XYZ file of C-alpha atoms in Angstrom:
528
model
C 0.000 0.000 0.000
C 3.074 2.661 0.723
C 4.696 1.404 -2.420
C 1.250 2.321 -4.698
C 1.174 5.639 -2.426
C 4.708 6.502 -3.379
C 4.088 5.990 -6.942
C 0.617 7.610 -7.282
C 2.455 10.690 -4.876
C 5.291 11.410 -7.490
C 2.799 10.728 -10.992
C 0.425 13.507 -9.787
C 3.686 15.470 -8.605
C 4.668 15.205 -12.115
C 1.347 16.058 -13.472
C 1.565 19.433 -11.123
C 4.729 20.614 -12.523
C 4.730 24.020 -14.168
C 7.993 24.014 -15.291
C 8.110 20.892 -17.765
C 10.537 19.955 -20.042
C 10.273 20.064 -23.463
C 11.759 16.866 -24.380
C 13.449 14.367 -22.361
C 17.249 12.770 -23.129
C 16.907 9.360 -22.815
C 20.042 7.998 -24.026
C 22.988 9.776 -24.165
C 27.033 8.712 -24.343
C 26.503 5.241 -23.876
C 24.263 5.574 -20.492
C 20.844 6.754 -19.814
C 19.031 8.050 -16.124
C 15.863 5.964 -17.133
C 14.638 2.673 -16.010
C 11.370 1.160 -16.743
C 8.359 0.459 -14.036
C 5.997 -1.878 -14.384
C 4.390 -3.139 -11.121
C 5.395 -6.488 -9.206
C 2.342 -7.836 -10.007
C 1.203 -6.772 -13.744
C 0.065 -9.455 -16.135
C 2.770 -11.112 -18.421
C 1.436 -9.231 -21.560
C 2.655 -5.456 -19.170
C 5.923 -7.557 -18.439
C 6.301 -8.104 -22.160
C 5.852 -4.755 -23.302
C 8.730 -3.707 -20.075
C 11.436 -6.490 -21.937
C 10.371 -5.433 -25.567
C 11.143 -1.763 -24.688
C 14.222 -2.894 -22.589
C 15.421 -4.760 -26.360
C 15.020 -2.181 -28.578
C 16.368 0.585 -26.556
C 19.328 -1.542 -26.549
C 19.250 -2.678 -30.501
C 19.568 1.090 -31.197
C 22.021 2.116 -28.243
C 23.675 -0.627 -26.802
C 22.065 0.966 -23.637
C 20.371 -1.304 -21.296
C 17.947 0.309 -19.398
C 16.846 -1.226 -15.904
C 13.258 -2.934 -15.418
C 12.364 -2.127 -12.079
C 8.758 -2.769 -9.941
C 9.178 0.907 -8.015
C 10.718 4.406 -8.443
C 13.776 5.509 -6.972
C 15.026 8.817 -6.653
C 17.770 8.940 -8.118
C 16.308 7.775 -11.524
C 13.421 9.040 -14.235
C 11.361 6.141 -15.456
C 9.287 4.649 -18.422
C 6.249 3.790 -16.300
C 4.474 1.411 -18.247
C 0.972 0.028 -17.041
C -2.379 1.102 -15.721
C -1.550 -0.199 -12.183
C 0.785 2.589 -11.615
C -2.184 5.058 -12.141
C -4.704 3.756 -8.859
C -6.180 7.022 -7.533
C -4.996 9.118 -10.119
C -6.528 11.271 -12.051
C -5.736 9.515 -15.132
C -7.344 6.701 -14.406
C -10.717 8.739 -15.305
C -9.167 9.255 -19.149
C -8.421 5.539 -19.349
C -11.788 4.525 -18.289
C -13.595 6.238 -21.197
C -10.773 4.756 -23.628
C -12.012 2.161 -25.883
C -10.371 -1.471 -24.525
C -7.583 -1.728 -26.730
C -6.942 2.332 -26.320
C -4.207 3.962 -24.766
C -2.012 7.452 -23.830
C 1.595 8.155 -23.743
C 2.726 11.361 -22.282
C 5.902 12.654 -20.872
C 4.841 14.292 -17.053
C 8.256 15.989 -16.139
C 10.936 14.042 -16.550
C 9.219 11.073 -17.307
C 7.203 9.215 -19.815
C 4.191 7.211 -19.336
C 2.918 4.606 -21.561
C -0.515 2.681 -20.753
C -3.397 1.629 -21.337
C -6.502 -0.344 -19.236
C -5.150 -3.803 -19.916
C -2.338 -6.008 -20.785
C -2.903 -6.066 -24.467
C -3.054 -1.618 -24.573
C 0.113 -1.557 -22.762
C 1.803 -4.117 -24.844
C -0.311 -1.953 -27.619
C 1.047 1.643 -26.115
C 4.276 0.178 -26.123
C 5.198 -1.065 -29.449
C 3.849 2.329 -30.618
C 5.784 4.356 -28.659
C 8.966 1.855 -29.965
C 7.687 2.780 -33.602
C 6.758 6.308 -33.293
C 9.121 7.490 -31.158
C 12.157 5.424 -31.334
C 11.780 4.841 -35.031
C 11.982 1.143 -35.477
C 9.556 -0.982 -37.863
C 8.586 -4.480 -38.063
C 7.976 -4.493 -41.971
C 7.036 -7.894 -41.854
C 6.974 -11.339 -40.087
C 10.737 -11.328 -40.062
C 12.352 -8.063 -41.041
C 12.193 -4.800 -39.385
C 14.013 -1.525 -39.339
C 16.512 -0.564 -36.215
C 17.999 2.495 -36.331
C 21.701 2.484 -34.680
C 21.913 5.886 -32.390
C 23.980 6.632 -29.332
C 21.335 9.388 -28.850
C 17.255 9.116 -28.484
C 15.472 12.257 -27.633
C 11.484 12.410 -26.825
C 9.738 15.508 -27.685
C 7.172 16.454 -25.395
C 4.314 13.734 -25.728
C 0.418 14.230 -24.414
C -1.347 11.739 -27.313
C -4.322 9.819 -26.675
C -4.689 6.635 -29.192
C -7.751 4.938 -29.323
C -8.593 2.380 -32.643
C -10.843 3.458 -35.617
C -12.815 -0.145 -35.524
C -12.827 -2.311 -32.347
C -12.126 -5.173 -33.848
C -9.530 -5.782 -36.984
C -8.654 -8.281 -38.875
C -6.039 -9.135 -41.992
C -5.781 -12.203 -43.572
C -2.010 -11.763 -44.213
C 1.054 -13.420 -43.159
C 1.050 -11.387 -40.185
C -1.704 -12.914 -38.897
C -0.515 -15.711 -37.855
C 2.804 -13.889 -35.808
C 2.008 -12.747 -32.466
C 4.549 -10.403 -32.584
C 3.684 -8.728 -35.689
C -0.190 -8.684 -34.760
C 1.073 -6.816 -31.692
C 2.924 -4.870 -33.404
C 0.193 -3.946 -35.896
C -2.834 -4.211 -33.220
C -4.082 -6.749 -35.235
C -6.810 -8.546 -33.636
C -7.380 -12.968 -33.347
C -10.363 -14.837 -33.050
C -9.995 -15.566 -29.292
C -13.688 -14.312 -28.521
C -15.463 -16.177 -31.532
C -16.882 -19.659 -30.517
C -17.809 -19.843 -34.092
C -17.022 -18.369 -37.477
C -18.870 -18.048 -41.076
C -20.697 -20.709 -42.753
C -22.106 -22.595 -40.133
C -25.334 -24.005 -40.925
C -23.754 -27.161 -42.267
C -21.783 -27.596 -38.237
C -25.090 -27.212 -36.704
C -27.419 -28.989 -38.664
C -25.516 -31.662 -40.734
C -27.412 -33.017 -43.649
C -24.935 -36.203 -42.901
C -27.150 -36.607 -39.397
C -30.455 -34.981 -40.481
C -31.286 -35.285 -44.148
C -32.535 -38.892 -44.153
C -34.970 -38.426 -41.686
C -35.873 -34.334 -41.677
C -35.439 -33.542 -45.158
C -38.199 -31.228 -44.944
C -34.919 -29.308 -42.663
C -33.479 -28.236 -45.901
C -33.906 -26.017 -48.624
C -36.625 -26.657 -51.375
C -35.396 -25.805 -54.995
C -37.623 -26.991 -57.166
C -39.577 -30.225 -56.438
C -36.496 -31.276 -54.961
C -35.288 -30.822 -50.991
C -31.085 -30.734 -51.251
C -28.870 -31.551 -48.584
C -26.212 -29.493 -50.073
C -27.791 -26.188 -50.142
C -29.045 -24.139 -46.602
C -32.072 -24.482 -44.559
C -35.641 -23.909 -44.319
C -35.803 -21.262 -41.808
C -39.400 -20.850 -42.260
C -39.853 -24.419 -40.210
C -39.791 -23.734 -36.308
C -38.458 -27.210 -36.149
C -35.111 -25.809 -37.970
C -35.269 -22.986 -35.704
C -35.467 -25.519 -32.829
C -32.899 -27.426 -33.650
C -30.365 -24.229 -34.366
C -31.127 -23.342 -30.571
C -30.516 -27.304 -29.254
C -27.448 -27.499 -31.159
C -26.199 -23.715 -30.365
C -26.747 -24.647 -26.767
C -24.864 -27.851 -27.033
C -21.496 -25.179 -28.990
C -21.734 -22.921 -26.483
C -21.454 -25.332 -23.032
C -18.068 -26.036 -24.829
C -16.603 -22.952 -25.028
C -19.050 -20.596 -22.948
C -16.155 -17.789 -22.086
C -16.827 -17.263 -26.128
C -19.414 -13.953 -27.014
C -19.459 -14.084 -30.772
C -21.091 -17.358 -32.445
C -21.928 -17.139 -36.062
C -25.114 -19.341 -37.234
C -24.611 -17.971 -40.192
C -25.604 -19.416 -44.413
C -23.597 -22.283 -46.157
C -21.284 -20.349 -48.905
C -23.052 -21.634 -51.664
C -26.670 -20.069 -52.833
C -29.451 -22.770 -53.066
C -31.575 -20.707 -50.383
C -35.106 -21.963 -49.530
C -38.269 -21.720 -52.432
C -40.712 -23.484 -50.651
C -44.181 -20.932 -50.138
C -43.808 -20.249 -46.087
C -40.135 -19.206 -47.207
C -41.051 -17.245 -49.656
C -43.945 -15.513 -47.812
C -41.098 -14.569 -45.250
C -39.260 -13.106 -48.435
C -42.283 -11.150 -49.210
C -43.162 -10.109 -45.869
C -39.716 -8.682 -45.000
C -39.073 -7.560 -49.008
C -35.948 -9.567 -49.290
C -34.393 -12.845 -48.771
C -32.335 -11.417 -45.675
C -35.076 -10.992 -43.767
C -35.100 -14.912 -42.732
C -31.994 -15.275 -41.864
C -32.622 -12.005 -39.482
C -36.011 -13.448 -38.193
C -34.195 -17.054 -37.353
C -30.882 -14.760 -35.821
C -33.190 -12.501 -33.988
C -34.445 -15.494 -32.126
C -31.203 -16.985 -31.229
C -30.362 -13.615 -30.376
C -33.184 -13.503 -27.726
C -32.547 -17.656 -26.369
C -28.775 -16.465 -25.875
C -28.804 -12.698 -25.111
C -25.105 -12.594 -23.305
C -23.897 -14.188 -26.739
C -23.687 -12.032 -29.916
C -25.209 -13.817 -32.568
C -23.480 -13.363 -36.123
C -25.208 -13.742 -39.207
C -24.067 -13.028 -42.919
C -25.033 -10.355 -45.840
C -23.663 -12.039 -48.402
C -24.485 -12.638 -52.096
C -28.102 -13.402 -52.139
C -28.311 -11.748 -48.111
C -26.115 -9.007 -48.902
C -29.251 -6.274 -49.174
C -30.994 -5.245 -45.934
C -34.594 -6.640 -45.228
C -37.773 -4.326 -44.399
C -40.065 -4.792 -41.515
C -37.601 -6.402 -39.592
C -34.347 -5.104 -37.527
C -31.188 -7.192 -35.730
C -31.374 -7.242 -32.265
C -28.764 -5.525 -30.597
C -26.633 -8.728 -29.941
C -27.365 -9.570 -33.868
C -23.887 -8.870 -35.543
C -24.272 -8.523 -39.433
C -21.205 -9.647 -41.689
C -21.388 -7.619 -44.352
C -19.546 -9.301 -47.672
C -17.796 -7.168 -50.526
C -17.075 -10.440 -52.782
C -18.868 -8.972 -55.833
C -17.320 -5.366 -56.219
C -14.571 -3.691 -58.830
C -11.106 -2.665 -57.152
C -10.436 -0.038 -60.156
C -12.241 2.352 -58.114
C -13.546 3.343 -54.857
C -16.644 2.157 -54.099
C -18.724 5.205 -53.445
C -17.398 6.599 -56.855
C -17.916 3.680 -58.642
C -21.446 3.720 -60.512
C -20.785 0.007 -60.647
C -20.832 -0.424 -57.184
C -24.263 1.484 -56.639
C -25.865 -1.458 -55.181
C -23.648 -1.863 -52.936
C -23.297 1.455 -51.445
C -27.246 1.424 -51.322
C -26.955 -2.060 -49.073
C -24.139 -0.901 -46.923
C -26.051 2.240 -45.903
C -29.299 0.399 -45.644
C -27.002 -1.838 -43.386
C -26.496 1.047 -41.267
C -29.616 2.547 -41.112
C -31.025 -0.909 -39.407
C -28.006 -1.357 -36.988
C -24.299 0.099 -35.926
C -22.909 -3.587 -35.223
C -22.021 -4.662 -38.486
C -18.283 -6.516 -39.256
C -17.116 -5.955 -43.021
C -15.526 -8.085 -44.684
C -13.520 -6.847 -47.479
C -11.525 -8.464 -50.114
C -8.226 -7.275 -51.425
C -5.988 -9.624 -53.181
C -7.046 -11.829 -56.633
C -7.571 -14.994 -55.039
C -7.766 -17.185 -58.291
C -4.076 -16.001 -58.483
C -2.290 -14.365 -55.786
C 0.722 -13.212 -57.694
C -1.272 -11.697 -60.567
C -0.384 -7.599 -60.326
C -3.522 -6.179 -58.308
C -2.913 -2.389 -57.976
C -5.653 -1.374 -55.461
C -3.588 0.136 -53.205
C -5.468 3.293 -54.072
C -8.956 2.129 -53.161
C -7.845 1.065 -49.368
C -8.152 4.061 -47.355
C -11.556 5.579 -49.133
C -13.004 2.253 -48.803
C -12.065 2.025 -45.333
C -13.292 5.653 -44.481
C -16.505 4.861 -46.103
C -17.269 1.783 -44.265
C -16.687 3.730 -41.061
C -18.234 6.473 -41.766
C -21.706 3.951 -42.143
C -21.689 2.934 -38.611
C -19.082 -0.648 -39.349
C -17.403 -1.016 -36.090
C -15.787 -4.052 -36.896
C -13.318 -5.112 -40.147
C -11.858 -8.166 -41.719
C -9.544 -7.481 -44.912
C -9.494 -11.108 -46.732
C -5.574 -11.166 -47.847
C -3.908 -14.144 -49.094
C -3.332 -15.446 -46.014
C 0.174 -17.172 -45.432
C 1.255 -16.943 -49.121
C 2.554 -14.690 -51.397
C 1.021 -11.574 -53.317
C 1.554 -8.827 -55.130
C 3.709 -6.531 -52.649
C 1.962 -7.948 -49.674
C 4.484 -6.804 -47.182
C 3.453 -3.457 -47.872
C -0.279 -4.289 -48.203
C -0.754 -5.862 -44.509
C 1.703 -3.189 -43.302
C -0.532 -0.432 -44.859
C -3.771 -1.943 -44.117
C -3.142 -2.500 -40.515
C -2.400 0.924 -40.496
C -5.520 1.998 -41.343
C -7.775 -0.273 -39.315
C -6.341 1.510 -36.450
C -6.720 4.903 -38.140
C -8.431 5.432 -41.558
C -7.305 8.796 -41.647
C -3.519 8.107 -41.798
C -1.280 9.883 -44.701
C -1.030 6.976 -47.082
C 1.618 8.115 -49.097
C 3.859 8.956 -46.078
C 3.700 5.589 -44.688
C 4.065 3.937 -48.031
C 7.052 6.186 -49.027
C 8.456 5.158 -45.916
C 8.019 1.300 -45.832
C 9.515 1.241 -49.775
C 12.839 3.029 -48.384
C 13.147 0.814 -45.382
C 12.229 -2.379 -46.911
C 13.940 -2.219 -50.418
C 16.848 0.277 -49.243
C 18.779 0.804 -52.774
C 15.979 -0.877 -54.883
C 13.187 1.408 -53.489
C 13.461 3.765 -56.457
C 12.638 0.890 -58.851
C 10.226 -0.551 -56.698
C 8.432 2.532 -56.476
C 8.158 3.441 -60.265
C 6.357 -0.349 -60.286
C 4.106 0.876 -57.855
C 3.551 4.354 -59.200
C 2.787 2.812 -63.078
C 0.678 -0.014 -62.079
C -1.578 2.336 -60.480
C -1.381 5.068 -63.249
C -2.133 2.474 -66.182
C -5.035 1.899 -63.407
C -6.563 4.745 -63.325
C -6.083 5.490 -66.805
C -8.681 2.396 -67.549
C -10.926 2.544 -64.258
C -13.933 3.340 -65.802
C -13.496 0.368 -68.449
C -12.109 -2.184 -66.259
C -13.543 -4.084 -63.532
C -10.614 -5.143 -61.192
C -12.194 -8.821 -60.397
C -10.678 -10.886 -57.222
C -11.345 -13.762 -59.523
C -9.356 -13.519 -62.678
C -6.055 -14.216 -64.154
C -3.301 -11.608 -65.820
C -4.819 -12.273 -69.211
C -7.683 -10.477 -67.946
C -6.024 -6.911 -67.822
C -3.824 -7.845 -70.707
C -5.310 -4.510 -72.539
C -5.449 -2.264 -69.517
C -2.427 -2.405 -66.848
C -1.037 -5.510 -67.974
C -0.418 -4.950 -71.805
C 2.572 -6.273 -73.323
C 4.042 -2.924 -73.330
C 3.855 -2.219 -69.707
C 4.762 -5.644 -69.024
C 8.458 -4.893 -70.364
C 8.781 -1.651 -68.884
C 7.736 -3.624 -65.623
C 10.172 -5.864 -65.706
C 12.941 -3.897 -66.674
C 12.238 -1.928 -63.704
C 12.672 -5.169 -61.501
C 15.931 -6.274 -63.341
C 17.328 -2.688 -62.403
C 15.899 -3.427 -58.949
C 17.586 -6.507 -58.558
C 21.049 -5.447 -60.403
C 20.919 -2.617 -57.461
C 21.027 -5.090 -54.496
C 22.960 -8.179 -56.230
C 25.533 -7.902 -53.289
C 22.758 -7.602 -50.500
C 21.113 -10.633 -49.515
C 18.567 -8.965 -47.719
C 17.363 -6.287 -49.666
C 18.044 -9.187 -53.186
C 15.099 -11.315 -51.526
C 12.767 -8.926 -50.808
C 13.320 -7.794 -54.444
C 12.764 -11.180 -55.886
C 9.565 -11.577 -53.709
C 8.368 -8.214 -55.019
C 8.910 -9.389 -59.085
C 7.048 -12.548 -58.818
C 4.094 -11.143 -59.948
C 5.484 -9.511 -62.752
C 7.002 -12.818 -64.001
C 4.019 -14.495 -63.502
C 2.260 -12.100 -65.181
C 4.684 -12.076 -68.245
C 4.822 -15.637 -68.328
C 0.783 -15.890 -68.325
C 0.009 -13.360 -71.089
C 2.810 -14.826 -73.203
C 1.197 -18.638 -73.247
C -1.915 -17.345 -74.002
């Protein structure tokens, strides 16, 4: 109890001083006055953040600064972690802070860095390491250290608090927990279940032969392979058995999706289509059968999909607060943003119909070409207005669909940039990709970029005419950015790339990563 006293005593002594100064010497001829505080009994995620800090202080410096669990007076400190703050009138700030939100602020000589949990601090921290101390982590396995034997922190009151509350990319970076640190990338640790889950909860393999009446009516025909008849309270029924039986296996999960098979074959039979009529769209089922899981399990949030035939909002009907709507982006062009894209009309009419009905709606958004990764997809351009226009119609929670753990057309920078703005849609783009080419491709960058910069000009010059499909193949854009003329000014760029870093192994590999596509590309248009 003294020991919380003293520290609370000398934080709102620091907060109290007039005379502050303007920026604090934290390293300087090989030593440093600063050690870092965390308390003796923070979570390991706090303790974390204290070593991480401790490392790269020490990668730029050779300086090892001291982790202690109290102040001392004859040291400043890095105070790192809400439990420092008990009593103290920052505690009020962190309170109203979204959960993964945080501050850093220098109060005299001293810098705090926290947030209201474990994750925030180890959040606060990295940022602060990025930000302030100017390191990256570009990707999974590379990063950017500058070598100093001075660091200097300018005066620092910034409050940080995320864009979306929950965000997703389906990147290599992923799957690192260091990188989705890093990146305040978010897992799946509070989904029980996710997407596509009418098959798991009612499988045809257990129900067909006996309750075929259970499943969708096309035709004359009831199919097994299709989704369900959600106008049969026996289907609903069983949803709510079966949910039941999910949830007593993982109950510390709140997000369970009961959600439509990804395939179309929805219901025909009359009492599904007087549903259809009644709520003037298809969607309106599958809200009617989540509303009433929604009301069996109200502590659970119960997600349910727009998507394809769902994907436009229902009348006469509205998701209960704990019904989360996925909202799917699978159909639209990538040439342009989507609310100045006349071919994306529909879409912009849904999402903001979306919105109108509900503010807990998760996007999920597409940005790679799946049917190839490594064909040349220059939509680096649409990510920030798409992301600003999702949040400005009441999404609080996104999902950008990468290529997962392979390869893609610069996908370093694309996670990098992305995660970016799921914290922060607001971000200057160019800045952070000007930055990222320098530190990642060092002598190369200049070639790199022009690849960037033409892709995206050869773009725009045919956005109107071309529909930038995440299913398609280089052929496809063979008269647009992919013509056999750019495709030899492409890749002579990457052979003057790659002559620039021959004698750097480093730099050579990220090069090679970064022409793949453009090979494949040439390769692909040539065969055909």
């Amino acid at each position: 109890m003294k020991y919380q006293f003293v520290i609370i005593s000398i934080i709102i002594a620091f907060i109290g001083c007039t005379d502050q100064k303007k920026q604090i010497t934290l390293v300087q001829d090989n030593c440093s006055e600063y050690a870092i505080v965390v308390s003796a009994n923070t979570d390991s995620l706090t303790q974390l953040a204290a070593m991480k800090l401790q490392d790269y202080v020490y990668k730029i410096t050779q300086v090892k600064l001291e982790i202690a669990n109290e102040v001392t007076k004859n040291k400043n400190h890095i105070l790192i972690g809400y439990e420092l703050l008990k009593d103290s009138s920052l505690v009020l700030e962190l309170d109203t802070l979204d959960e993964d939100g945080f501050i850093i602020r220098t109060i005299g000589n001293n810098i705090l860095i926290t947030g209201n949990n474990g994750k925030s601090n180890l959040y606060a921290t990295y940022n602060f390491i990025e930000e302030f101390l100017g390191c990256r982590l570009l990707s999974v396995n590379e990063e950017y250290i500058p070598e100093n034997d001075l660091i200097i922190i300018p005066e620092i009151k910034k409050t940080y608090e995320p864009a979306f509350s929950f965000r997703r990319t389906l990147f290599p970076g992923m799957y690192n927990e260091k990188y989705s640190y890093w990146h305040r990338i978010e897992n799946l640790d509070k989904w029980g279940s996710f997407v596509h889950t009418f098959r798991k909860l009612i499988p045809p393999e257990q129900y067909f032969e006996e309750h075929p009446e259970y499943f969708s009516l096309i035709g004359n025909n009831r199919l097994s392979d299709a989704q369900l008849c959600l106008s049969n309270p026996e289907v609903i029924r069983v949803l709510k058995e079966n949910l039941r039986k999910e949830i007593e296996k993982k109950p510390d999960k709140k997000y369970w999706s009961v959600s439509q098979n990804d395939c179309i074959n929805y219901c025909e039979c009359d009492d599904c289509e007087a549903m259809y009529n009644d709520f003037g769209n298809i969607s309106g089922a599958y809200i009617y059968m989540a509303n009433e899981l929604a009301k069996e399990f109200p502590d659970k949030q119960i997600s349910t999909l727009a998507y394809q035939f769902t994907r436009s909002a229902p009348q006469n009907i509205a998701p209960l607060e704990n019904v989360n709507i996925m909202f799917c982006s699978i159909e639209c062009n990538r040439s342009m943003p989507l609310a100045d894209d006349p071919r994306s009309k529909g879409f912009v009419i849904d999402m903001k119909d979306w919105s109108n009905l509900t503010n807990n709606i998760f996007v999920w958004d597409y940005v790679v070409q799946f049917k190839n990764y490594l064909t040349p997809f220059p939509n680096f351009h649409v990510l920030q207005p798409n992301i600003q226009f999702f949040k400005d119609n009441n999404v609080n929670m996104m999902f950008e669909q990468g290529s997962g753990g392979n390869w893609s057309d610069l996908s370093d920078l694309k996670q990098y940039l992305i995660s970016k703005l799921l914290w922060n849609p607001d971000v200057n783009t160019d800045s952070i990709v000007d930055d990222f080419l320098v530190k990642y491709y060092g002598p190369a960058e200049p070639h790199i970029r022009s690849y960037y910069n033409l892709t995206h000009k050869a773009l725009a010059e045919n956005q109107e005419k071309e529909f930038l499909n995440i299913y398609g193949f280089p052929t496809d854009y063979s008269d647009s950015y992919l013509t056999p003329t750019l495709l030899k000014q492409y890749k002579a760029l990457m052979d003057k790339a790659e002559e620039s870093v021959k004698k750097d192994s480093v730099y050579l590999i990220r090069v090679l990563r970064a022409r793949l596509p453009v090979d494949f590309a040439y390769l692909d248009i040539a065969l055909n």
